[in-house]
PDB file of C-alpha atoms in Angstrom:
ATOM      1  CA  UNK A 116     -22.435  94.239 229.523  1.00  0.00           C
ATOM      2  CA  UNK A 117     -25.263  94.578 226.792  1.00  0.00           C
ATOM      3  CA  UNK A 118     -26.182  91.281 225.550  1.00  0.00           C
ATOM      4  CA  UNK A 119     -25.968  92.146 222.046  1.00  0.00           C
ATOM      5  CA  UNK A 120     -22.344  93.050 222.139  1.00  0.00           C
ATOM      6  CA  UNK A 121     -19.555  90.521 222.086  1.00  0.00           C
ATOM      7  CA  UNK A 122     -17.527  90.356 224.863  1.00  0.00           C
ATOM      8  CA  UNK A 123     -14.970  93.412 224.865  1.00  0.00           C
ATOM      9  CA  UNK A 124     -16.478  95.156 223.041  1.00  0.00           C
ATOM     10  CA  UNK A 125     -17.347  98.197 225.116  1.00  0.00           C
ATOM     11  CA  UNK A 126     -14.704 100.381 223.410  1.00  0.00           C
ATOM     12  CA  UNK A 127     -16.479 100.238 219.816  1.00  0.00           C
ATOM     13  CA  UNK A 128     -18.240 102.705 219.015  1.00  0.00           C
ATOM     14  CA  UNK A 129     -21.693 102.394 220.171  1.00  0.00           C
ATOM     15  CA  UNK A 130     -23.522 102.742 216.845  1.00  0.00           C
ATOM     16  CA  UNK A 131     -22.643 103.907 213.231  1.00  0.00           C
ATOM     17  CA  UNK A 132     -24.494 105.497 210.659  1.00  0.00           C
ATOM     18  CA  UNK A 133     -24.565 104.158 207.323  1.00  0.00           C
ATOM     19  CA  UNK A 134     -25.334 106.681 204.421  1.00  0.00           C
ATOM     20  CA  UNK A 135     -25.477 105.044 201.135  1.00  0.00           C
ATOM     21  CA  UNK A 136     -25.759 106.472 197.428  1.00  0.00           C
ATOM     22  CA  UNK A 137     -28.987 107.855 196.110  1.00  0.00           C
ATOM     23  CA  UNK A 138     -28.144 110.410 193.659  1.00  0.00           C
ATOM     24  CA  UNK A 139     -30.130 113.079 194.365  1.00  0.00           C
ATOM     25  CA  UNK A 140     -32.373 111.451 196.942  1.00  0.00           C
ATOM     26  CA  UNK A 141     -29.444 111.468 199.123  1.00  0.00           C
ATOM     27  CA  UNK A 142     -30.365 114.407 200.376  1.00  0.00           C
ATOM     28  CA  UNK A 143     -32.241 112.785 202.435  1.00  0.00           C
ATOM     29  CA  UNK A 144     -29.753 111.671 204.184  1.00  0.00           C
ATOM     30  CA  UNK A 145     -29.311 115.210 206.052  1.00  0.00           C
ATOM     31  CA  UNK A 146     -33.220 114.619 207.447  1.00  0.00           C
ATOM     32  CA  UNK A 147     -31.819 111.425 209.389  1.00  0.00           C
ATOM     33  CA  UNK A 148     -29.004 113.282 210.590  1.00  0.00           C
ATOM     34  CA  UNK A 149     -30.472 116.274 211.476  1.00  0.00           C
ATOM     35  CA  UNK A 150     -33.556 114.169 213.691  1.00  0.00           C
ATOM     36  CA  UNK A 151     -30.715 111.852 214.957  1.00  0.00           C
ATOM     37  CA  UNK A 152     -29.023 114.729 216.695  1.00  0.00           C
ATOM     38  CA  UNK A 153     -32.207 117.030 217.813  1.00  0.00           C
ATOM     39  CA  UNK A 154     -33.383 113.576 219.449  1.00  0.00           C
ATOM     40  CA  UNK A 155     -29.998 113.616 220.939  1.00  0.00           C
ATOM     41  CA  UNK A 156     -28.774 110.713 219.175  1.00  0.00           C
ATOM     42  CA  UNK A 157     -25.629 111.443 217.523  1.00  0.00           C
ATOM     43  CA  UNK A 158     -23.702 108.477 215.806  1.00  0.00           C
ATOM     44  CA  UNK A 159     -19.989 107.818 217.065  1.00  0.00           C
ATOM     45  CA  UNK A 160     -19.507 106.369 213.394  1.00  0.00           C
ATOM     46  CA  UNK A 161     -20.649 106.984 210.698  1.00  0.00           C
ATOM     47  CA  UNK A 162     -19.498 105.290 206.719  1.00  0.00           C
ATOM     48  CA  UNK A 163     -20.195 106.523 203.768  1.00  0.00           C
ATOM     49  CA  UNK A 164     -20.696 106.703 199.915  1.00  0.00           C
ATOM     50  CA  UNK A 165     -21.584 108.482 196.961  1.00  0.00           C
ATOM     51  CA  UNK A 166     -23.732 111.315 197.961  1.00  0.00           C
ATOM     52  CA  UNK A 167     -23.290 109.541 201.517  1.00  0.00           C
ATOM     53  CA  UNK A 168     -19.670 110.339 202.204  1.00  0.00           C
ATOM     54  CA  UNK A 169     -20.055 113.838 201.565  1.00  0.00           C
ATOM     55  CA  UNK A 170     -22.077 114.164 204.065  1.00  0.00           C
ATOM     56  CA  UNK A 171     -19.957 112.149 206.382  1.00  0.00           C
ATOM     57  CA  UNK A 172     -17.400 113.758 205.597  1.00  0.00           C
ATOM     58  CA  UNK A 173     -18.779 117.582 205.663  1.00  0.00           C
ATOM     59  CA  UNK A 174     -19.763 116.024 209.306  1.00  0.00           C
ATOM     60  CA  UNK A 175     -17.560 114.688 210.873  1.00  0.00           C
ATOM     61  CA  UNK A 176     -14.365 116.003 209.640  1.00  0.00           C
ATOM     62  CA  UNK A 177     -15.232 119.144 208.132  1.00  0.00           C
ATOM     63  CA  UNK A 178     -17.405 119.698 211.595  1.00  0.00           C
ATOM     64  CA  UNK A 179     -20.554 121.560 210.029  1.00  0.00           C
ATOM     65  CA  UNK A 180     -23.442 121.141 212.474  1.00  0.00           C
ATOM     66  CA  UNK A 181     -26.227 119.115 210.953  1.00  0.00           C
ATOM     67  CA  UNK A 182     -28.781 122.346 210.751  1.00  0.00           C
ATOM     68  CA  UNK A 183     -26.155 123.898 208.527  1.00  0.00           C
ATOM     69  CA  UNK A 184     -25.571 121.200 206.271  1.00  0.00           C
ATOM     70  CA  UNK A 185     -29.293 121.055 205.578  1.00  0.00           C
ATOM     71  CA  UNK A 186     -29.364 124.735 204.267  1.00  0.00           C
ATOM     72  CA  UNK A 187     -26.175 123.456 202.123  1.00  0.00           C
ATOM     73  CA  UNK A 188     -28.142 120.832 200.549  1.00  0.00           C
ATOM     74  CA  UNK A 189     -31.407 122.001 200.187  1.00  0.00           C
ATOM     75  CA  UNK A 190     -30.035 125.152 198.064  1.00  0.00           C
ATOM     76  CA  UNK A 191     -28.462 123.120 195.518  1.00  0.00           C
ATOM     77  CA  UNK A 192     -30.113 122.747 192.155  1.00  0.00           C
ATOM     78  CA  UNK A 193     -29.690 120.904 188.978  1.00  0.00           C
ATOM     79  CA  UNK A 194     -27.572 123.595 187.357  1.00  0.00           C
ATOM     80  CA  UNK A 195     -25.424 123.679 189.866  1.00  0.00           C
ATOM     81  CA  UNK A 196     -24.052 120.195 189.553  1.00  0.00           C
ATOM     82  CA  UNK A 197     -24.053 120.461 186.134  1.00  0.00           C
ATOM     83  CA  UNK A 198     -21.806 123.286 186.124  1.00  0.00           C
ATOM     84  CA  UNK A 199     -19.760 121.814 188.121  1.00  0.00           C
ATOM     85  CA  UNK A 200     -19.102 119.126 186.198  1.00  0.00           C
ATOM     86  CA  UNK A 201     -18.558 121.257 183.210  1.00  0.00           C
ATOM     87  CA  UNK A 202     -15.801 122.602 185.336  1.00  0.00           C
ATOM     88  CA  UNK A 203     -14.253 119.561 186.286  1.00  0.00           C
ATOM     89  CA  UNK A 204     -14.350 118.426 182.905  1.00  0.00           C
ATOM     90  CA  UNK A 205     -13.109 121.873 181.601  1.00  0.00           C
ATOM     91  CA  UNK A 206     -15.232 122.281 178.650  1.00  0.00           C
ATOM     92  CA  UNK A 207     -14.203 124.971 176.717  1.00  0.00           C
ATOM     93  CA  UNK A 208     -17.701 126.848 175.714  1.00  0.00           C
ATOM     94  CA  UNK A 209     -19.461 128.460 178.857  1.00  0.00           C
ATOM     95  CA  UNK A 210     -16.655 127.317 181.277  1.00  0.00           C
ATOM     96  CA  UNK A 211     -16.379 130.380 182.894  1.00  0.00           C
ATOM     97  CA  UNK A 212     -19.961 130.794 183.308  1.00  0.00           C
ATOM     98  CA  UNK A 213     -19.989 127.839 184.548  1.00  0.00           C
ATOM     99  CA  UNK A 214     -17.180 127.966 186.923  1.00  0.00           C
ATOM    100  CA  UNK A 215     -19.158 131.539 188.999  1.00  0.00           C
ATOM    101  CA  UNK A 216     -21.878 129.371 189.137  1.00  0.00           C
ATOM    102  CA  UNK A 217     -20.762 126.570 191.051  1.00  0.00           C
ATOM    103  CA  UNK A 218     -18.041 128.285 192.786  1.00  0.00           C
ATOM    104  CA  UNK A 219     -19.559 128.328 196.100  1.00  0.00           C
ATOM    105  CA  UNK A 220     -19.477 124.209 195.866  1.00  0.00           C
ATOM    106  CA  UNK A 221     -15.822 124.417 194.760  1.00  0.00           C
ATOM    107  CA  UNK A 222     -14.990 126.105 198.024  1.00  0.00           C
ATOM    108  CA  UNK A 223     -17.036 123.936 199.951  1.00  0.00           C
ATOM    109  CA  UNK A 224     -15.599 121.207 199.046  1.00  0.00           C
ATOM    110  CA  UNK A 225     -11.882 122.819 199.067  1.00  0.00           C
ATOM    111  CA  UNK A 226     -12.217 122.509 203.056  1.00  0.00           C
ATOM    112  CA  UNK A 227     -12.176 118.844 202.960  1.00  0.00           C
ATOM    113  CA  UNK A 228      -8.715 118.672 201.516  1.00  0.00           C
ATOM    114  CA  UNK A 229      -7.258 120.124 205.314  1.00  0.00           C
ATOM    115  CA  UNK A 230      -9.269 117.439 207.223  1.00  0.00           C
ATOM    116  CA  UNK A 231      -8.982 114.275 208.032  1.00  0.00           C
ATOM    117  CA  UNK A 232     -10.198 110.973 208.774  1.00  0.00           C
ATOM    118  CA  UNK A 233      -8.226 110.730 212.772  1.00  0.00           C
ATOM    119  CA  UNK A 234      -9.043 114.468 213.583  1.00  0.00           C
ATOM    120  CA  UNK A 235     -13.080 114.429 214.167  1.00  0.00           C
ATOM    121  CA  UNK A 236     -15.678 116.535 215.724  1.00  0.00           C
ATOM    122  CA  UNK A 237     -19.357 115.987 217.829  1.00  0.00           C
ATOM    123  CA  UNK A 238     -17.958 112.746 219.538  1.00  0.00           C
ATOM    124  CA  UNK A 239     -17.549 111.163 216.188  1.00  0.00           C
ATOM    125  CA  UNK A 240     -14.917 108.128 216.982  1.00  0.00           C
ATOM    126  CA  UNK A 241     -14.580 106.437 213.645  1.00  0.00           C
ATOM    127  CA  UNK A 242     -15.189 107.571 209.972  1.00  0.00           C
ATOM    128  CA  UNK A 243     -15.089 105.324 206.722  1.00  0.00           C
ATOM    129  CA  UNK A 244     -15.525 106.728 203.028  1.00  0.00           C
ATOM    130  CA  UNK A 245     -15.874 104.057 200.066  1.00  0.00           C
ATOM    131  CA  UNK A 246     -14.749 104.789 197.133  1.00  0.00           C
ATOM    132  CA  UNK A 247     -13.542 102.232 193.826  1.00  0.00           C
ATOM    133  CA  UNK A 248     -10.490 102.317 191.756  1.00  0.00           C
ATOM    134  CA  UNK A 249     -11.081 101.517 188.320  1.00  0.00           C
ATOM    135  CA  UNK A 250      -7.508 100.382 187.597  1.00  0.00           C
ATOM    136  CA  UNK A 251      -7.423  97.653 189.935  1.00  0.00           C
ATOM    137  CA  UNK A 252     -11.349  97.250 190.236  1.00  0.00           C
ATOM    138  CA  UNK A 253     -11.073  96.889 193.891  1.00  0.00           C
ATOM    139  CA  UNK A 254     -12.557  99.010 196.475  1.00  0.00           C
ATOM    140  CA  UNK A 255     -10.735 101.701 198.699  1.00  0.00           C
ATOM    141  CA  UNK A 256     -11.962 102.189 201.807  1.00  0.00           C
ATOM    142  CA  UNK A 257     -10.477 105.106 203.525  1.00  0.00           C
ATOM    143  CA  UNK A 258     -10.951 105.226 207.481  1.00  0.00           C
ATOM    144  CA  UNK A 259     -10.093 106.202 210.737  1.00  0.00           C
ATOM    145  CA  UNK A 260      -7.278 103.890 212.233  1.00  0.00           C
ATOM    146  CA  UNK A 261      -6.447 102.494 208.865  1.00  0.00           C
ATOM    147  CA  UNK A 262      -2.547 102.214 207.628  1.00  0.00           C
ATOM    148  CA  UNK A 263      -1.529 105.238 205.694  1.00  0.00           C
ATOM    149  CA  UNK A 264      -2.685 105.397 201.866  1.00  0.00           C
ATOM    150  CA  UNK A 265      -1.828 107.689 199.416  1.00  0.00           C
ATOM    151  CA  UNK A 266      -5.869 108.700 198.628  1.00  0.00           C
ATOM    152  CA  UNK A 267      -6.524 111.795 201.082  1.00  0.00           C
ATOM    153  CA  UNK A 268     -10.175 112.759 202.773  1.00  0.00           C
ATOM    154  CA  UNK A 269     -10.649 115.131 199.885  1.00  0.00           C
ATOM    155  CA  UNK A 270      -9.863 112.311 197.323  1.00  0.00           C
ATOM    156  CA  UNK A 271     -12.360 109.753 198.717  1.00  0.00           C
ATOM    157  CA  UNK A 272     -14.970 112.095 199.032  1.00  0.00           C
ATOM    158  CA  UNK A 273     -14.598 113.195 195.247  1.00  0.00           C
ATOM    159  CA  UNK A 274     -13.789 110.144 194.346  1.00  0.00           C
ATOM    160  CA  UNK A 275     -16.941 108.361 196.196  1.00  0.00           C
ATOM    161  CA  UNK A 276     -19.379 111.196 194.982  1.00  0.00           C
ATOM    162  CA  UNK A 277     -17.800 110.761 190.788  1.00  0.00           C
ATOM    163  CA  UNK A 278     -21.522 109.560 189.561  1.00  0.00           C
ATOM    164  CA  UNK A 279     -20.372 108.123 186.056  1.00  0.00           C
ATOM    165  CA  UNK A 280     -21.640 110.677 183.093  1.00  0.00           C
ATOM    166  CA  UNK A 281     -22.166 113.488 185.393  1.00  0.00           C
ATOM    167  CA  UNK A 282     -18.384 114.242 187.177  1.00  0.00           C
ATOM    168  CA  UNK A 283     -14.908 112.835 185.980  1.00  0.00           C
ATOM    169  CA  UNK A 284     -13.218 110.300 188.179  1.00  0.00           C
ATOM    170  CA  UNK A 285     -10.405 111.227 190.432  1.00  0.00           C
ATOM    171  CA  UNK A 286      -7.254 110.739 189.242  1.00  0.00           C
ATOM    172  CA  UNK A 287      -4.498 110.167 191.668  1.00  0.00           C
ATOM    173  CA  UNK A 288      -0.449 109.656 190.849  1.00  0.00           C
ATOM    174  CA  UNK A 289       1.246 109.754 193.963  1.00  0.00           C
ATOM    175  CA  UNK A 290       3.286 108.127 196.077  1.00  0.00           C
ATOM    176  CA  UNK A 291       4.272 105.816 192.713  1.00  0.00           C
ATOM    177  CA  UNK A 292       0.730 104.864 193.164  1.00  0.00           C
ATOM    178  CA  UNK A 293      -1.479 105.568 190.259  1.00  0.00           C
ATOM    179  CA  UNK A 294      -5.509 105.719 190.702  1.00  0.00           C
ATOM    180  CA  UNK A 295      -8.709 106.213 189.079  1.00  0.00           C
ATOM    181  CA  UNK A 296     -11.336 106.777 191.912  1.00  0.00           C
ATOM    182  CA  UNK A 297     -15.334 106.850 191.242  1.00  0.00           C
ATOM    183  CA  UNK A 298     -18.539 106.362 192.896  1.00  0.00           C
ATOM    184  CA  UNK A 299     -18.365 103.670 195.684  1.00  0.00           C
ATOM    185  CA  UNK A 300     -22.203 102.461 194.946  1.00  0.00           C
ATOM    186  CA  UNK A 301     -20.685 100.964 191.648  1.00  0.00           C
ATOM    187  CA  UNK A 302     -19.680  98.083 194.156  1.00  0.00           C
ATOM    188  CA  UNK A 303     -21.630  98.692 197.247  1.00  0.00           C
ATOM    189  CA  UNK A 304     -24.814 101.136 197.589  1.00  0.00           C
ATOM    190  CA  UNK A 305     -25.027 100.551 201.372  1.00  0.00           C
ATOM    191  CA  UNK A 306     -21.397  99.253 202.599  1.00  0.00           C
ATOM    192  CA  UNK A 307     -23.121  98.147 205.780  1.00  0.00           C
ATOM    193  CA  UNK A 308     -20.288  95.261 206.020  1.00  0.00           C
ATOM    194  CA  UNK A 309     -17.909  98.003 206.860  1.00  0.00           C
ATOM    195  CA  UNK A 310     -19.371  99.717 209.439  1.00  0.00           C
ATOM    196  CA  UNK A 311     -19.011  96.050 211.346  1.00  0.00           C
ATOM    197  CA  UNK A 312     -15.642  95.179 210.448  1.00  0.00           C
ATOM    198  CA  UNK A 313     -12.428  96.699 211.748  1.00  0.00           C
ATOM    199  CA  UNK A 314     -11.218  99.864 211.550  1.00  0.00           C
ATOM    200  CA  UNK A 315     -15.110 100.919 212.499  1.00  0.00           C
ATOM    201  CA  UNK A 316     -15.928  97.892 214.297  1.00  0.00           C
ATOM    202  CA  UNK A 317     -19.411  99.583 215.743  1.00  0.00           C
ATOM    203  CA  UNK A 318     -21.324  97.377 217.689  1.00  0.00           C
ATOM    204  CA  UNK A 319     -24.538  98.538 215.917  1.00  0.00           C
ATOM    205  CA  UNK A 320     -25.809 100.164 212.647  1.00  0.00           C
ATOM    206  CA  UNK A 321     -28.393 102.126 211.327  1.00  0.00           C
ATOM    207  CA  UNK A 322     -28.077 102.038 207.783  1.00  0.00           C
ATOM    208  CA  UNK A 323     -30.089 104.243 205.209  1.00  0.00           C
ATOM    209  CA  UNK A 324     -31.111 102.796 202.219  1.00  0.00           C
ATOM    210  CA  UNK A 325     -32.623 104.711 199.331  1.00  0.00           C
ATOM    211  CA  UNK A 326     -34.068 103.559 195.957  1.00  0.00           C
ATOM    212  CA  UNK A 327     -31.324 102.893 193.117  1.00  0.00           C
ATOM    213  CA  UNK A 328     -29.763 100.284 191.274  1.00  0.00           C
ATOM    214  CA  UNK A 329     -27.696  97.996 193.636  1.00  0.00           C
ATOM    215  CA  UNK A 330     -23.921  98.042 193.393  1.00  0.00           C
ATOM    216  CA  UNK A 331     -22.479  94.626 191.574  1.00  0.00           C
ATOM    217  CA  UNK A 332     -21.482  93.325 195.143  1.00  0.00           C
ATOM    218  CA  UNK A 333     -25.491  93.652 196.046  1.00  0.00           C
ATOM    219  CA  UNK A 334     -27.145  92.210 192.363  1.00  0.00           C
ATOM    220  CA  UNK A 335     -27.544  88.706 194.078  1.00  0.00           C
ATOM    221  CA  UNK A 336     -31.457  88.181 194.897  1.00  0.00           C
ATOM    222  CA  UNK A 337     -32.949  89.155 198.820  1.00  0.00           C
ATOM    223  CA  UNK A 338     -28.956  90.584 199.279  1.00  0.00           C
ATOM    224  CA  UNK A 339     -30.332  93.074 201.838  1.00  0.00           C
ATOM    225  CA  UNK A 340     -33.244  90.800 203.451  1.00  0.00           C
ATOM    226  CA  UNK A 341     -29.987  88.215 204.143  1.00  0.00           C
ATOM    227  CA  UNK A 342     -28.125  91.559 205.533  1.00  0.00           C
ATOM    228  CA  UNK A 343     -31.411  91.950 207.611  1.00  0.00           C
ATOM    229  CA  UNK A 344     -31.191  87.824 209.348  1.00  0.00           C
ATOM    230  CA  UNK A 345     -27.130  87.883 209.131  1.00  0.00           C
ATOM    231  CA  UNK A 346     -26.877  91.321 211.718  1.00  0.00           C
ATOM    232  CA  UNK A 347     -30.712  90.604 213.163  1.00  0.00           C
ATOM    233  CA  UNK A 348     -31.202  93.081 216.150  1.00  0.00           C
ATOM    234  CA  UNK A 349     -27.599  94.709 215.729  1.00  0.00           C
ATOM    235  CA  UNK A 350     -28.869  96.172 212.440  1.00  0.00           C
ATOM    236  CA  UNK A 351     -31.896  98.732 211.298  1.00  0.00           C
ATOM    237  CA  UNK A 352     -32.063  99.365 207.613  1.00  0.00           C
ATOM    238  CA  UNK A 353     -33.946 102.591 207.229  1.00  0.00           C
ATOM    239  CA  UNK A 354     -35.956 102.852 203.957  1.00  0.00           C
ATOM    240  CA  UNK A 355     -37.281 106.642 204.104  1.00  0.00           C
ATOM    241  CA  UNK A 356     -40.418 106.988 201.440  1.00  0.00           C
ATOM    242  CA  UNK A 357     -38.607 109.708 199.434  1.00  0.00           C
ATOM    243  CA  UNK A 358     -41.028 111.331 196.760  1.00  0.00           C
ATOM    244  CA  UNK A 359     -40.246 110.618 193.211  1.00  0.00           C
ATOM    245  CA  UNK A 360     -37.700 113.603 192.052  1.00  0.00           C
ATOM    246  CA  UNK A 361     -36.199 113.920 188.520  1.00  0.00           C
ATOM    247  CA  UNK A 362     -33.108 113.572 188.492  1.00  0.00           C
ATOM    248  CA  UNK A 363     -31.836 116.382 186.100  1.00  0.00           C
ATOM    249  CA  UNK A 364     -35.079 119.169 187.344  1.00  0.00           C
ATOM    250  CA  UNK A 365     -34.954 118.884 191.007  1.00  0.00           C
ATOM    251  CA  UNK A 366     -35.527 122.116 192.544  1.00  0.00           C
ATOM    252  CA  UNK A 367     -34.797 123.628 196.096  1.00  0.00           C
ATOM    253  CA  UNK A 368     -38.480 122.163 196.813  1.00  0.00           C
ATOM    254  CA  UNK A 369     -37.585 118.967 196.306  1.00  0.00           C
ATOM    255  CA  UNK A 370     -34.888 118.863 198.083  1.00  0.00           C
ATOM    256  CA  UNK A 371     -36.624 120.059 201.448  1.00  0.00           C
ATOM    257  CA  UNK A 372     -38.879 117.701 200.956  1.00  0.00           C
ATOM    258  CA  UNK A 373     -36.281 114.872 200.906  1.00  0.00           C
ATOM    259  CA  UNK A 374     -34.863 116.204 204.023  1.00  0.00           C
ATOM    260  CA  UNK A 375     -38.526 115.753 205.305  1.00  0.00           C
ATOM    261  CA  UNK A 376     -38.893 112.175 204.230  1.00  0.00           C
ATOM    262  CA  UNK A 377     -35.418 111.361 205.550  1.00  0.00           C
ATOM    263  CA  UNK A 378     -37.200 112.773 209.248  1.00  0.00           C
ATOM    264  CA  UNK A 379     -40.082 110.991 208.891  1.00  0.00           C
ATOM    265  CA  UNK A 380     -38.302 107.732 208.313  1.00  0.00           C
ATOM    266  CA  UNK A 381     -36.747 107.954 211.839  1.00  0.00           C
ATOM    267  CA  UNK A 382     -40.846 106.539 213.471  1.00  0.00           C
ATOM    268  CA  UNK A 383     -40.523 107.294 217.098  1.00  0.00           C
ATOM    269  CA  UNK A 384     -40.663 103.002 216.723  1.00  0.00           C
ATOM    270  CA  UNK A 385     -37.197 103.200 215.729  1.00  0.00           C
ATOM    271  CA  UNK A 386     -36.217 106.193 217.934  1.00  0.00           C
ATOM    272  CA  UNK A 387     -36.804 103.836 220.647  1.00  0.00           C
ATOM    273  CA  UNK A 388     -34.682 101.136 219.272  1.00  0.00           C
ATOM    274  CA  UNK A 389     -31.727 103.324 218.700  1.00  0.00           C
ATOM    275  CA  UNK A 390     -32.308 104.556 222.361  1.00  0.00           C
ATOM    276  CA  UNK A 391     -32.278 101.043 223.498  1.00  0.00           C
ATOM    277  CA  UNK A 392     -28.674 100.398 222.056  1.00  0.00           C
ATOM    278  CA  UNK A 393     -27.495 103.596 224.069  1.00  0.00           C
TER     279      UNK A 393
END
């Protein structure tokens, strides 16, 4: 048995993949994926939130190879999400506009609603979407193995991704259970926690961290250096050197070269590490 696992554990998954929020700089997230499974890497687990969890999520239960997701992300522009959020919001002035622009994300994101957190593809075992309900300002973690919960795939993933300003929260009455879901960062950028503890339970992480304000859960100072000494060699937090983007004029160049930063953050140092755990 490998020393760094606790005795029975052999039946965890092996390692997950953390993706935390990042705004737009979370498309660098698809960079570590895409390296991760071209070194033959692939996480059994992976957790997400924010822009995180849709990429989980268009992963693992939506099953879109890695090299396709990239082209996803990298053609999406500021207007795009803009629009979008006009739509969601239903503005009245420029909402159909708006609506043709963006409708190519609307369908994308229409698949997630017939998938699901216990049906998964490329050997992914375990998948965990954050997401926080402002009515009850707790958070609502939806993942594979967990008890039944009103808040679908589809609902955590809009619900996670609902930056405040930018997209509306989701609203959920069902079930007699009421809900007002937005983005999980709010409370945890990097729910690294949760990638350890049952449902997920993986016996390792690699978590991705990119630059933002921390969640309220993460304000306390040297939270992620006591993450670091609390996990030690179970744990690699992954700080890609993103390039500075602006938020609201990113462009399709940007975005590739986020993907490339997200590559370049995975040093063959770390490769080797991750190998290690295998």
């Amino acid at each position: 048995m490998d020393p760094l696992s606790p005795p029975g554990a052999d039946s965890r998954p092996r390692f997950a993949l953390v993706l935390g929020s990042g705004g737009v700089r979370g498309i660098a997230h698809l960079g570590v994926l895409r390296r991760l499974v071209a070194e033959g890497l692939p996480p059994d687990a992976l957790v997400g939130c924010s822009a995180g969890s849709l990429i989980a999520a268009f992963y693992a239960a939506a099953g879109i190879e890695a090299e396709e997701l990239v082209r996803y992300g990298t053609s999406i522009t500021a207007r795009h999400l803009v629009a979008y959020g006009l739509v969601l919001r239903r503005f009245p002035r420029g909402w159909e506009s708006a609506r043709a622009r963006c409708e190519w994300i609307t369908e994308r994101l229409s698949l997630l609603d017939r998938c699901s957190v216990d049906h998964l593809s490329f050997g992914v075992r375990s998948l965990g979407l954050l997401t926080f309900d402002v009515h009850s300002r707790r958070e609502v973690f939806v993942a594979t193995g967990r008890e039944t919960t009103p808040v679908t795939l589809g609902d955590a993933v809009r619900g996670s991704a609902a930056v405040p300003i930018l997209f509306p929260p989701r609203r959920i009455h069902r079930g007699g259970v009421k809900m007002c879901l937005i983005d999980g960062g709010v409370s945890r950028t990097l729910p690294v926690h949760l990638a350890f503890e049952s449902p997920v339970s993986a016996r390792r992480v690699l978590a991705v961290k990119l630059p933002g304000l921390p969640g309220f859960q993460e304000k306390r100072p040297g939270y992620f250096r006591c993450l670091q000494d609390e996990f030690k060699e179970r744990l690699i937090l992954l700080e890609p050197k993103v390039p500075r983007v602006k938020s609201l004029f990113f462009s399709e160049g940007d975005n590739l070269s986020l993907v490339e930063a997200g590559e370049r953050a995975l040093t063959p140092e770390v490769l080797d590490r991750i190998r290690q755990w295998l």
